[in-house]
Amino acid sequence: MHQQFIDLLAVLEASGKSYNIAKITEAYEFAALLHCDQVRKSGESYICHPIAVAEIVVGLGLDTDAVCAALLHDTIEDCGDAVDIPTIKKKFGEDVANLVDGVTKLIRIQFIDTEEQQIENLRKMFLAMSKDIRVIFIKLCDRLHNMRTLDAKPEPKRRITALETMQVFAPLAHRLGVQTIKQELETLSLFYLDPIGYAEIRSHVETRYGRDIDFLQRVQQDIENKLRESGHEFEIDGRVKSTYSIYKKVFEQGKRFDEVYDFFALRIITETEADCYIILGIMHEMFKSVPGKFKDYISTPKPNMYRSIHTTVIGRDGVPIELQIRTHEMHNIADYGVAAHWKYKTGANAQQDIDQKLSWIAKLIEEDESTRDHDEYLSTLKIDIFHDETFVFTPKGDVVTLPYGSTLIDFAYAIHSEVGNKMTGAKINGAIAPIDSVPVNGQIVEILTSKSAKGPSRDWLKIVKTSEARSKIRQWYKKEKRTENITVGRGEVEKELKKYGKILTEEQRNSIIASVASRLCIASADDLLNMIGYSGISMQKVILRLTDEVTKIVKSEEIPETLLVEDVVVKPAKKSSGRGVIIDELDGCDVKFSKCCNPLPGDSILGFITKGHGISVHKKDCPNVIDIVTRDEYRERFVTAKWESNEGSKTNTFEAFIQILAENTLTLIADITTNLANMNVSLHQINTQTKSSSTIVVNIVVGCKNTDHYRSILARLKSLPNILEVSRGFS
Ligand code: MN
């Protein structure tokens, strides 16, 4: 048995916890056997490393299984095929196997020096992969021992490892609240990353410490005397700020060395929270405090659970000194963070307690502590914050964060829309996988592309999870496939139209689509069909308008039936209304022609009994009529109406509206007016609207006898040069 393991057994013994020594010994023997022919760079036998890691793990207070896993942590990765997870499970149980598996997966993550955002993603991935928090603690202990023995490695390897430690592991330790590990990792990393800066800080610290040590001891003595008088239980010890935090203040924040106020700190550790505040009062009586340097992390803990009172006071010699006042429990948490719960609690509750903290930690990693409102965040604790995210690697080692449940297609579009559009297949961890596969944390995903790829399939829209991918696929269709989209869009619309159980002519269908397009403010029917084709508009929106339009058609065709045959009693006309219209039943009533549709003799008409204004006569296909004719409350107010037989042959008394779309030429208005004059048609009104740079709309009102007369006027106007369209306009 290796001497170092014998030492570990002594540490286990001294820890005061009940470890399963037999199981730990078995794990050691198994690991020793597997590593027996391996030697570390330093020359010592490999097993020294896992034993050292296990010892640090014990220092954090972790349990038997974690100690076994620490001893076994490098066996899977470093011992070839000699051992696998099932074997470990059989020998040491599921718990140990899962821990070893977890640590092995973390070992396999390649950290590459990248941008801050990537580093943050790495930290998150790291945590997301460590389903059991003990995994991350074992990994931190592994890294700490590697840092302690980094000297044995060649220079380039030292730099990479130190950088990784500074960027990923020290922040993790910090956020887990394990200050002891965090500070050691930072100091060791700094030593390798900036040996000159490190030496400079160390020499300052030693000089200043040497200069002020007497003072510091005197202050400590004064405080001890005072507190003893007051009768409070307390412990006190002094410390010098960590090398790296001084380094940061001096080199990163540009402070002068003597501006570092919290260079010295005295810690006063007492029993209860109330004692902390009483002691604070005593300290402020004894010393002058530095304004703005008081911080109460007891009432407002730091996100990593750190609690303490900080105040900076000026000693008699004018040297600032930081006082930290806290309880024993707060002190333990300050040193060990979450691990304090293993270290200082025992029994069944300990694990449960730790589980509760896990969600907490996930949250810690997720957010920057400076932007978080502590109270709010405590109240929104969730069981597992990372359930809604998946972290996967590109082949180059970049981490891509995807919403949970995302497919490989989502991944491809997350990389770049061109990668998605040219995608022909995909690989997960080097093996071909279906493109609708859902990758899991830590997998390496590679997208296979081809220049001749046909582009995304429409089915992908139903597969993808992210709106980003969906919108990129739509963009592609919008751009690349207009003709196809229109065909697809038309198919969709016609499928819908069939559902109304009404046989529509092609003309009707086209007019429906055009109306729907214009109601949706879409430039043309084809544009609408194109949008439907690439899913650029929700079918729900379209269907709503389709229903309206189909209903209109159905209603307009219902009118003659309902009015003439079923509902309205037709009586022979008795008397002319005096306006050329015969209204059934009603004698001598006031008749007027509606301004909404301007009926002409020859048009199919009906009458509507207005309230107090006689009867208004409308064309049967007037939009206003169609709108209300089938509503029960109005039905009784419609009456049949027809033209007197000879009406419309005598005078041009009826006003007719004509809308003309024409090319805008100098002689256009003259052409129209002279032609009307030649036909003996009186012109009542004319106005124009410019439609585009070259076209114009001319609205005219003319005196007209009847529909035949009207048609002849339209025909004449249509025959004129430059006139594009002539229609019966409503005012
Ligand atoms: Mn290791």
XYZ file of C-alpha atoms and ligand atoms in Angstrom:
732
model
C 0.000 0.000 0.000
C 1.292 3.398 -1.003
C 2.447 5.603 1.861
C 0.297 8.430 0.573
C -2.801 6.283 0.865
C -1.888 5.375 4.409
C -1.718 9.108 5.074
C -5.148 9.527 3.460
C -6.576 6.907 5.810
C -5.277 8.966 8.703
C -6.945 12.078 7.290
C -10.215 10.147 6.970
C -9.874 9.040 10.542
C -9.169 12.561 11.745
C -12.125 14.047 9.848
C -14.483 12.797 12.524
C -16.902 11.544 9.870
C -17.913 7.922 9.446
C -16.308 6.884 6.172
C -16.580 3.374 4.757
C -12.860 2.601 4.918
C -13.224 -0.849 3.342
C -14.913 0.548 0.238
C -12.410 3.384 -0.084
C -9.517 0.933 0.271
C -11.024 -1.261 -2.437
C -11.377 1.732 -4.755
C -7.747 2.642 -4.076
C -6.524 -0.876 -4.802
C -8.546 -1.065 -8.005
C -7.254 2.315 -9.210
C -3.674 1.501 -8.199
C -3.836 -1.686 -10.237
C -5.164 0.116 -13.300
C -2.615 2.932 -13.091
C 0.273 0.657 -12.022
C 2.393 1.109 -15.137
C 1.769 4.851 -15.446
C 4.104 7.558 -14.265
C 3.356 11.271 -13.906
C 5.509 13.900 -15.601
C 7.058 14.603 -12.210
C 8.354 11.047 -12.068
C 6.171 9.845 -9.217
C 3.781 6.977 -9.795
C 0.431 7.987 -11.240
C -1.692 6.808 -8.309
C -0.294 9.710 -6.229
C -2.540 12.047 -8.194
C -5.906 10.377 -7.504
C -4.940 9.935 -3.860
C -4.103 13.631 -3.593
C -7.410 14.539 -5.264
C -9.243 12.266 -2.835
C -7.553 14.017 0.035
C -8.743 17.425 -1.149
C -12.222 15.929 -1.578
C -12.121 14.768 2.031
C -11.067 18.282 3.003
C -14.311 19.571 1.497
C -16.176 17.049 3.626
C -17.567 14.991 0.744
C -18.826 11.454 1.396
C -17.479 7.921 0.837
C -18.771 7.629 -2.725
C -17.173 10.919 -3.718
C -13.849 9.816 -2.215
C -14.056 6.504 -4.169
C -14.908 8.415 -7.343
C -11.942 10.743 -6.775
C -9.643 7.716 -6.502
C -11.107 6.277 -9.709
C -11.583 9.547 -11.614
C -8.840 9.022 -14.232
C -9.272 5.281 -14.804
C -11.789 5.494 -17.654
C -9.935 8.152 -19.575
C -6.356 7.019 -18.983
C -6.407 3.230 -18.774
C -7.550 2.302 -22.258
C -10.056 -0.529 -22.405
C -8.981 -1.994 -19.082
C -12.111 -0.723 -17.356
C -15.508 0.719 -18.171
C -18.413 2.314 -16.330
C -20.482 -0.915 -15.997
C -17.505 -2.577 -14.308
C -17.212 0.280 -11.840
C -20.931 0.113 -11.249
C -20.727 -3.593 -10.480
C -17.844 -3.137 -8.078
C -18.750 0.142 -6.365
C -22.414 0.781 -7.042
C -24.369 3.126 -9.237
C -23.520 6.288 -7.316
C -19.757 5.919 -7.711
C -20.175 4.889 -11.366
C -22.237 7.990 -12.130
C -19.716 10.241 -10.435
C -16.787 8.729 -12.352
C -18.776 8.943 -15.572
C -19.592 12.598 -14.894
C -15.987 13.540 -14.162
C -14.792 11.643 -17.249
C -17.179 13.603 -19.462
C -15.845 16.840 -18.040
C -12.277 15.722 -18.651
C -13.160 15.207 -22.289
C -14.326 18.793 -22.767
C -11.650 20.667 -24.607
C -11.194 24.174 -23.360
C -9.869 26.468 -25.972
C -8.910 30.056 -25.338
C -11.921 31.920 -26.681
C -14.026 34.977 -26.097
C -15.719 35.738 -22.814
C -19.148 34.725 -24.084
C -17.840 31.304 -25.026
C -16.204 30.952 -21.641
C -19.508 31.698 -19.961
C -21.152 29.046 -22.124
C -18.448 26.598 -21.131
C -19.085 27.244 -17.466
C -22.781 26.703 -18.012
C -22.230 23.541 -20.002
C -19.919 22.318 -17.332
C -22.570 22.686 -14.734
C -25.330 21.380 -16.958
C -23.312 18.205 -17.456
C -22.675 17.744 -13.766
C -26.048 16.472 -12.772
C -24.607 15.618 -9.392
C -22.895 18.586 -7.770
C -20.242 16.278 -6.331
C -18.946 15.808 -9.875
C -18.009 19.428 -10.095
C -16.337 19.397 -6.702
C -14.254 16.360 -7.640
C -13.313 18.110 -10.871
C -12.299 21.251 -8.964
C -10.148 19.145 -6.616
C -8.604 17.393 -9.636
C -7.788 20.752 -11.170
C -6.400 22.097 -7.920
C -3.968 19.208 -7.631
C -2.975 19.594 -11.271
C -2.257 23.254 -10.612
C -0.216 22.442 -7.527
C 1.932 20.093 -9.603
C 1.932 22.119 -12.809
C 5.669 22.765 -12.574
C 6.361 19.300 -13.938
C 4.590 20.099 -17.223
C 6.272 21.732 -20.230
C 5.874 25.498 -20.540
C 3.185 25.669 -23.291
C 1.009 23.187 -21.422
C 1.450 25.216 -18.220
C 0.147 28.362 -19.876
C -2.911 26.670 -21.374
C -3.790 24.944 -18.124
C -3.295 28.117 -16.096
C -5.467 30.146 -18.465
C -8.241 27.571 -18.382
C -8.073 27.555 -14.623
C -8.322 31.318 -14.418
C -11.142 31.571 -16.927
C -13.274 28.581 -16.089
C -12.412 26.843 -12.850
C -11.690 29.738 -10.495
C -14.972 31.480 -11.442
C -16.815 28.198 -10.910
C -15.248 27.798 -7.486
C -16.139 31.387 -6.724
C -19.746 30.974 -7.691
C -20.006 27.781 -5.701
C -18.671 29.828 -2.830
C -15.561 27.697 -2.233
C -13.226 30.584 -1.454
C -10.364 28.368 -0.286
C -10.165 26.589 -3.640
C -10.924 29.706 -5.635
C -8.100 31.706 -4.096
C -5.560 28.955 -4.441
C -6.514 28.374 -8.084
C -6.235 32.075 -8.847
C -2.929 32.531 -7.122
C -1.407 29.469 -8.799
C -2.723 30.526 -12.209
C -1.393 34.036 -11.795
C 2.011 32.629 -10.948
C 2.149 30.914 -14.348
C 0.347 33.550 -16.400
C 2.201 36.637 -15.184
C 5.244 35.576 -13.185
C 6.645 39.132 -13.128
C 3.422 40.748 -11.926
C 3.062 37.994 -9.387
C 6.569 38.573 -8.033
C 5.966 42.312 -7.880
C 2.804 41.913 -5.802
C 4.456 39.377 -3.528
C 7.350 41.699 -2.811
C 4.989 44.606 -2.079
C 2.963 42.402 0.220
C 6.031 41.246 2.089
C 7.373 44.772 2.439
C 4.105 46.155 3.630
C 3.433 43.227 5.877
C 6.862 43.564 7.428
C 6.274 47.256 7.952
C 2.804 46.964 9.415
C 2.847 43.642 11.220
C 3.499 45.235 14.607
C 0.658 47.628 14.084
C -1.638 44.834 13.016
C -0.832 42.769 16.069
C -1.376 45.770 18.312
C -4.820 46.453 16.831
C -5.724 42.808 17.192
C -4.674 42.889 20.835
C -6.720 46.042 21.504
C -9.809 44.465 19.986
C -9.342 41.258 21.941
C -9.117 43.175 25.214
C -12.167 45.282 24.467
C -14.316 42.316 23.434
C -13.254 40.274 26.408
C -14.417 43.137 28.626
C -17.779 43.112 26.891
C -18.163 39.435 27.667
C -18.850 38.192 24.131
C -17.652 34.863 22.806
C -15.351 35.425 19.841
C -12.350 34.305 17.859
C -10.131 36.702 15.968
C -7.512 36.224 13.305
C -5.758 38.380 10.788
C -5.250 37.828 7.092
C -3.660 39.520 4.139
C -5.777 39.946 1.042
C -5.143 37.280 -1.587
C -2.343 37.922 -4.044
C -4.645 37.786 -7.034
C -7.204 40.231 -5.645
C -4.446 42.738 -4.932
C -3.077 42.090 -8.417
C -6.499 42.840 -9.910
C -6.815 46.091 -7.988
C -3.340 47.226 -8.909
C -3.054 46.061 -12.516
C -6.629 45.949 -13.693
C -8.215 48.806 -11.768
C -5.063 50.910 -11.871
C -4.928 51.539 -8.118
C -1.753 52.435 -6.334
C -0.579 49.781 -3.985
C -1.196 51.957 -0.922
C -4.749 52.624 -2.124
C -5.678 49.028 -1.458
C -7.608 49.601 1.738
C -8.575 46.062 2.500
C -5.023 44.824 2.292
C -5.270 43.738 5.916
C -8.369 42.243 7.340
C -9.156 41.086 10.828
C -11.856 38.494 11.141
C -13.982 38.395 14.248
C -16.001 35.230 14.461
C -18.759 35.016 17.011
C -21.827 33.000 17.971
C -24.982 34.688 16.782
C -26.105 37.206 14.232
C -27.114 39.591 17.019
C -23.567 39.393 18.419
C -22.225 40.441 15.018
C -24.112 43.714 15.162
C -23.201 44.339 18.812
C -19.529 43.794 18.006
C -19.871 46.113 15.019
C -21.134 48.820 17.394
C -18.172 48.280 19.710
C -15.731 48.504 16.773
C -17.205 51.797 15.569
C -16.808 53.168 19.088
C -13.162 52.123 19.158
C -12.140 53.301 15.669
C -12.979 55.883 13.081
C -14.716 54.192 10.185
C -13.995 54.948 6.515
C -17.176 56.317 4.877
C -18.645 54.197 2.107
C -16.765 51.099 3.156
C -19.451 49.543 5.328
C -21.172 46.520 3.785
C -23.792 44.366 5.441
C -23.764 41.005 3.677
C -25.625 39.476 6.617
C -28.921 41.122 5.804
C -28.127 40.982 2.074
C -25.989 37.907 1.360
C -23.893 37.689 -1.798
C -25.330 35.386 -4.442
C -22.799 32.709 -3.577
C -24.226 32.581 -0.038
C -21.416 34.650 1.459
C -22.556 36.453 4.598
C -20.519 38.781 6.778
C -20.278 42.390 7.907
C -17.428 44.369 6.365
C -16.267 47.696 7.662
C -13.019 49.546 7.129
C -11.615 51.498 10.050
C -8.552 53.653 10.559
C -6.195 52.508 13.256
C -4.234 54.896 15.458
C -1.336 54.990 13.026
C -3.598 56.038 10.167
C -3.425 52.631 8.497
C -6.768 51.404 7.152
C -7.829 47.970 8.178
C -10.823 45.906 7.161
C -12.884 44.202 9.831
C -15.004 41.198 8.910
C -17.565 40.187 11.486
C -19.497 36.935 11.115
C -20.777 33.830 12.868
C -19.055 30.448 12.730
C -21.622 29.163 10.295
C -21.146 32.137 8.014
C -17.424 31.584 8.211
C -17.726 27.964 7.132
C -19.858 28.927 4.179
C -17.388 31.660 3.240
C -14.626 29.079 3.011
C -16.480 26.106 1.600
C -19.661 27.453 0.024
C -22.123 24.739 -0.813
C -19.628 22.155 0.327
C -19.969 23.528 3.853
C -23.149 21.543 4.067
C -21.289 18.288 3.627
C -18.465 19.383 5.777
C -20.479 20.592 8.719
C -23.717 18.704 8.535
C -24.310 15.016 8.842
C -27.227 12.669 8.586
C -30.020 12.229 6.069
C -30.904 15.901 6.036
C -27.518 16.870 4.682
C -28.145 15.408 1.214
C -31.613 16.887 1.034
C -30.245 20.213 2.050
C -27.608 20.020 -0.642
C -30.169 19.072 -3.266
C -32.058 22.212 -2.439
C -28.949 24.242 -2.998
C -28.355 22.752 -6.423
C -30.994 24.785 -8.215
C -29.516 27.756 -6.506
C -26.134 27.032 -7.957
C -27.460 26.561 -11.450
C -28.890 30.026 -11.161
C -25.585 31.363 -9.911
C -23.775 30.201 -12.955
C -26.423 31.494 -15.223
C -26.410 35.101 -14.197
C -23.894 37.724 -13.504
C -24.132 38.445 -9.829
C -23.848 42.189 -10.258
C -27.111 42.418 -12.169
C -29.179 40.233 -9.943
C -31.682 41.275 -7.366
C -31.035 38.817 -4.648
C -34.498 38.681 -3.084
C -36.238 38.322 -6.374
C -33.937 35.559 -7.394
C -34.452 33.645 -4.169
C -38.172 33.695 -4.745
C -37.932 32.364 -8.284
C -35.848 29.295 -7.495
C -36.490 26.420 -9.801
C -35.503 22.803 -9.556
C -33.237 22.798 -12.545
C -32.633 25.995 -14.360
C -30.942 24.334 -17.287
C -33.879 22.172 -18.224
C -34.729 24.632 -20.942
C -31.296 24.730 -22.553
C -28.989 22.302 -24.307
C -25.271 22.881 -24.829
C -23.521 21.244 -27.740
C -20.177 21.640 -29.458
C -19.268 22.488 -33.001
C -16.415 20.361 -34.398
C -14.139 23.356 -33.689
C -15.035 23.270 -30.003
C -17.353 26.276 -29.837
C -20.331 25.847 -27.575
C -23.740 26.455 -29.073
C -26.651 27.000 -26.704
C -30.001 25.819 -27.999
C -33.457 25.763 -26.466
C -34.213 22.375 -24.975
C -35.573 19.941 -27.559
C -33.896 21.642 -30.527
C -33.070 19.433 -33.499
C -29.958 19.230 -35.646
C -31.746 21.462 -38.158
C -32.090 24.131 -35.463
C -28.408 23.696 -34.725
C -27.513 24.189 -38.401
C -29.542 27.388 -38.640
C -28.096 28.595 -35.340
C -24.643 28.388 -36.927
C -25.641 30.262 -40.076
C -28.620 30.351 -42.395
C -26.424 29.182 -45.268
C -25.378 26.126 -43.251
C -29.045 25.300 -42.751
C -29.968 25.936 -46.370
C -27.129 23.762 -47.681
C -27.589 21.013 -45.110
C -27.628 17.487 -46.492
C -27.037 15.491 -43.312
C -25.470 15.565 -39.873
C -23.186 13.726 -37.514
C -23.357 13.420 -33.753
C -20.014 12.539 -32.153
C -18.784 11.472 -35.564
C -21.663 9.134 -36.432
C -24.296 9.943 -39.042
C -27.568 10.923 -37.388
C -31.025 11.795 -38.748
C -31.369 15.555 -39.108
C -34.409 15.629 -36.850
C -32.391 14.125 -33.985
C -32.337 16.053 -30.736
C -28.750 16.372 -29.449
C -27.960 16.235 -25.733
C -25.522 18.209 -23.604
C -21.879 17.877 -24.532
C -22.281 16.160 -27.880
C -20.241 17.276 -30.846
C -22.507 18.094 -33.750
C -21.286 18.378 -37.292
C -23.504 19.548 -40.141
C -22.821 18.099 -43.576
C -23.445 20.550 -46.378
C -23.264 20.510 -50.138
C -23.171 23.337 -52.645
C -25.737 21.531 -54.725
C -28.142 20.990 -51.837
C -31.708 21.641 -52.901
C -32.476 23.809 -49.904
C -34.669 23.208 -46.888
C -37.696 20.974 -47.181
C -41.079 22.386 -46.285
C -41.446 19.580 -43.759
C -38.619 21.116 -41.752
C -40.979 23.863 -40.704
C -42.887 21.272 -38.728
C -39.757 19.714 -37.245
C -37.757 22.699 -36.071
C -38.085 23.922 -32.524
C -36.666 27.435 -32.707
C -38.391 30.412 -34.256
C -34.999 31.441 -35.600
C -34.751 28.331 -37.778
C -38.372 28.603 -38.820
C -38.002 32.183 -39.950
C -34.787 31.435 -41.839
C -36.444 28.567 -43.689
C -39.343 30.849 -44.599
C -36.940 33.514 -45.789
C -35.381 30.996 -48.098
C -38.708 29.968 -49.556
C -39.756 33.554 -49.941
C -36.653 34.322 -51.932
C -36.076 31.169 -53.921
C -39.388 29.609 -54.736
C -41.991 32.136 -55.716
C -43.638 30.142 -58.500
C -43.704 27.008 -56.419
C -45.003 28.936 -53.421
C -47.860 30.374 -55.443
C -48.877 26.903 -56.567
C -48.644 25.598 -53.023
C -50.530 28.646 -51.733
C -53.283 28.232 -54.293
C -53.615 24.572 -53.372
C -54.009 25.531 -49.716
C -56.654 28.148 -50.464
C -58.645 25.882 -52.777
C -58.547 23.145 -50.183
C -60.057 25.603 -47.711
C -62.672 26.861 -50.171
C -63.922 23.329 -50.729
C -64.788 23.112 -47.050
C -67.575 25.692 -47.463
C -69.573 23.201 -49.524
C -70.186 25.778 -52.215
C -69.186 25.269 -55.795
C -67.422 28.389 -56.947
C -66.447 29.347 -60.449
C -62.820 30.050 -61.173
C -63.698 33.702 -61.553
C -65.303 33.737 -58.138
C -62.337 31.997 -56.588
C -59.959 34.522 -58.106
C -62.044 37.433 -56.971
C -62.204 35.987 -53.466
C -58.419 35.649 -53.316
C -57.972 39.180 -54.634
C -60.392 40.572 -52.047
C -58.684 38.690 -49.248
C -55.312 40.018 -50.391
C -56.525 43.586 -50.475
C -58.186 43.264 -47.075
C -54.881 42.007 -45.673
C -53.099 44.933 -47.337
C -51.091 42.612 -49.546
C -50.230 44.046 -52.938
C -51.609 41.289 -55.130
C -53.318 37.925 -55.130
C -50.072 36.255 -56.186
C -48.194 37.888 -53.348
C -50.760 36.477 -50.958
C -50.459 32.981 -52.458
C -46.672 33.266 -52.307
C -46.837 34.158 -48.633
C -49.136 31.250 -47.925
C -46.682 29.074 -49.831
C -43.691 29.903 -47.663
C -45.780 30.093 -44.483
C -45.185 33.820 -44.231
C -48.752 34.360 -43.085
C -50.873 32.332 -40.731
C -53.539 30.313 -42.515
C -55.848 31.240 -39.666
C -55.751 34.883 -40.737
C -56.500 33.955 -44.326
C -59.340 31.611 -43.439
C -61.058 34.328 -41.425
C -61.254 36.557 -44.521
C -62.088 33.678 -46.844
C -65.133 32.912 -44.748
C -66.257 36.532 -45.043
C -65.856 36.600 -48.788
C -67.563 33.273 -49.393
C -70.437 34.343 -47.169
C -70.860 37.504 -49.248
C -71.171 35.503 -52.433
C -73.554 33.050 -50.887
C -75.705 35.870 -49.561
C -75.806 37.808 -52.811
C -77.096 34.714 -54.557
C -79.726 34.190 -51.900
C -81.424 37.537 -52.351
C -83.860 36.895 -55.180
C -85.011 33.711 -53.607
C -85.591 35.010 -50.156
C -87.110 38.257 -51.213
C -89.188 37.341 -54.165
C -90.347 33.886 -53.381
C -90.406 33.287 -49.711
C -90.502 36.298 -47.556
C -91.794 39.286 -49.336
C -95.337 39.263 -50.527
C -95.370 40.602 -54.029
C -98.408 42.566 -54.893
C -99.228 44.016 -58.237
C -98.105 47.573 -58.547
C -100.893 49.991 -58.201
C -99.417 53.298 -58.809
C -96.304 54.924 -59.951
C -94.333 56.541 -57.217
C -93.862 59.470 -59.483
C -90.195 58.690 -59.868
C -90.469 56.001 -62.497
C -90.484 53.174 -59.985
C -93.370 51.008 -58.939
C -93.328 49.890 -55.367
C -95.662 47.142 -54.339
C -98.396 48.001 -51.870
C -97.298 51.473 -51.110
C -99.129 54.386 -52.635
C -97.574 57.695 -53.241
C -94.723 57.157 -50.926
C -91.524 59.117 -51.210
C -88.943 57.299 -53.274
C -85.305 58.158 -53.612
C -82.434 56.503 -55.319
C -79.665 55.455 -53.096
C -76.352 57.189 -53.472
C -74.420 54.092 -52.609
C -75.183 52.224 -55.820
C -77.097 54.685 -58.035
C -79.510 52.269 -59.684
C -80.404 52.868 -63.281
C -83.522 51.788 -65.085
C -82.816 48.249 -66.206
C -80.943 47.294 -63.029
C -82.516 44.724 -60.729
C -83.662 46.749 -57.774
C -85.379 46.517 -54.466
C -86.706 48.993 -51.970
C -85.815 49.518 -48.378
C -88.224 51.245 -46.041
C -86.162 53.821 -44.228
C -87.153 55.393 -40.977
C -88.830 58.640 -41.868
C -87.277 59.131 -45.293
C -89.525 57.102 -47.479
C -88.215 54.254 -49.546
C -84.714 54.091 -50.829
C -84.127 52.128 -53.977
C -80.971 50.033 -54.296
C -79.515 47.715 -56.826
C -79.940 44.144 -55.722
C -76.202 43.624 -55.754
C -75.453 46.779 -53.818
C -72.879 45.842 -51.139
C -74.928 47.574 -48.459
C -77.968 45.531 -49.314
C -76.047 42.276 -49.353
C -74.708 43.147 -45.981
C -78.092 43.393 -44.256
C -80.662 41.646 -46.418
C -80.399 38.304 -44.721
C -80.551 39.675 -41.226
C -83.909 38.904 -39.714
C -84.457 42.281 -38.123
C -84.291 43.979 -41.525
C -86.001 41.402 -43.669
C -89.474 42.873 -43.314
C -88.340 46.283 -44.373
C -87.357 45.174 -47.865
C -89.958 45.516 -50.524
C -89.866 44.537 -54.118
C -89.529 47.274 -56.640
C -89.385 47.452 -60.371
C -89.069 50.081 -63.026
C -92.099 51.464 -64.778
C -92.135 49.892 -68.164
C -91.401 53.014 -70.132
C -89.080 54.559 -67.593
C -85.646 55.505 -68.673
C -86.479 56.056 -72.269
C -87.337 59.714 -72.069
C -84.884 61.727 -70.062
C -81.339 61.634 -68.833
C -82.442 62.108 -65.262
C -80.468 59.369 -63.611
C -77.001 59.976 -62.293
C -74.491 57.338 -63.185
C -70.968 57.039 -61.871
C -68.154 55.926 -64.104
C -64.620 55.177 -63.060
C -61.905 55.334 -65.677
C -58.326 54.165 -65.341
C -56.187 55.680 -68.058
C -52.715 56.598 -69.077
C -52.096 60.150 -68.099
C -51.897 62.047 -71.395
C -52.395 65.719 -72.062
C -55.513 65.206 -74.146
C -57.185 62.623 -71.926
C -59.805 64.859 -70.286
C -60.585 66.562 -73.584
C -61.048 63.158 -75.270
C -63.497 62.079 -72.594
C -65.544 65.259 -72.524
C -65.824 65.685 -76.298
C -66.913 62.086 -76.709
C -69.565 62.470 -74.022
C -70.793 65.648 -75.692
C -70.944 63.891 -79.041
C -73.147 61.238 -77.466
C -75.371 63.897 -76.005
C -74.528 62.846 -72.523
C -74.485 65.545 -69.890
C -71.489 65.664 -67.628
C -72.384 66.455 -64.004
C -69.070 65.999 -62.240
C -65.503 65.131 -63.031
C -62.484 64.674 -60.823
C -59.135 62.965 -61.130
C -56.695 61.127 -58.902
C -53.124 60.380 -59.885
C -52.528 56.677 -59.440
C -48.887 56.356 -60.398
C -46.411 58.352 -62.438
C -48.095 57.268 -65.652
C -51.685 56.388 -64.748
C -54.653 58.389 -63.550
C -58.143 57.636 -62.316
C -60.962 59.791 -63.648
C -64.277 59.708 -61.803
C -67.220 61.152 -63.671
C -70.930 61.490 -63.041
C -73.131 61.642 -66.100
C -76.799 61.930 -66.801
C -78.092 58.638 -68.093
C -81.387 57.034 -69.210
C -81.010 53.412 -68.325
C -78.655 50.481 -68.231
C -78.589 50.086 -72.007
C -77.687 53.711 -72.383
C -75.098 53.330 -69.663
C -73.497 50.342 -71.370
C -73.209 52.256 -74.610
C -71.472 55.105 -72.804
C -69.034 52.682 -71.215
C -68.383 51.022 -74.574
C -67.617 54.348 -76.207
C -65.220 55.358 -73.426
C -63.496 51.999 -73.519
C -62.771 52.425 -77.205
C -60.788 55.611 -76.621
C -57.001 55.454 -76.869
C -55.017 55.385 -73.623
C -57.975 54.216 -71.579
C -57.145 51.079 -69.665
C -60.248 50.227 -67.714
C -63.770 51.581 -67.397
C -66.081 50.449 -64.664
C -69.331 51.337 -63.017
C -68.095 53.156 -59.996
C -69.962 53.665 -56.818
C -69.604 57.114 -55.438
Mn -6.974 13.865 -12.762
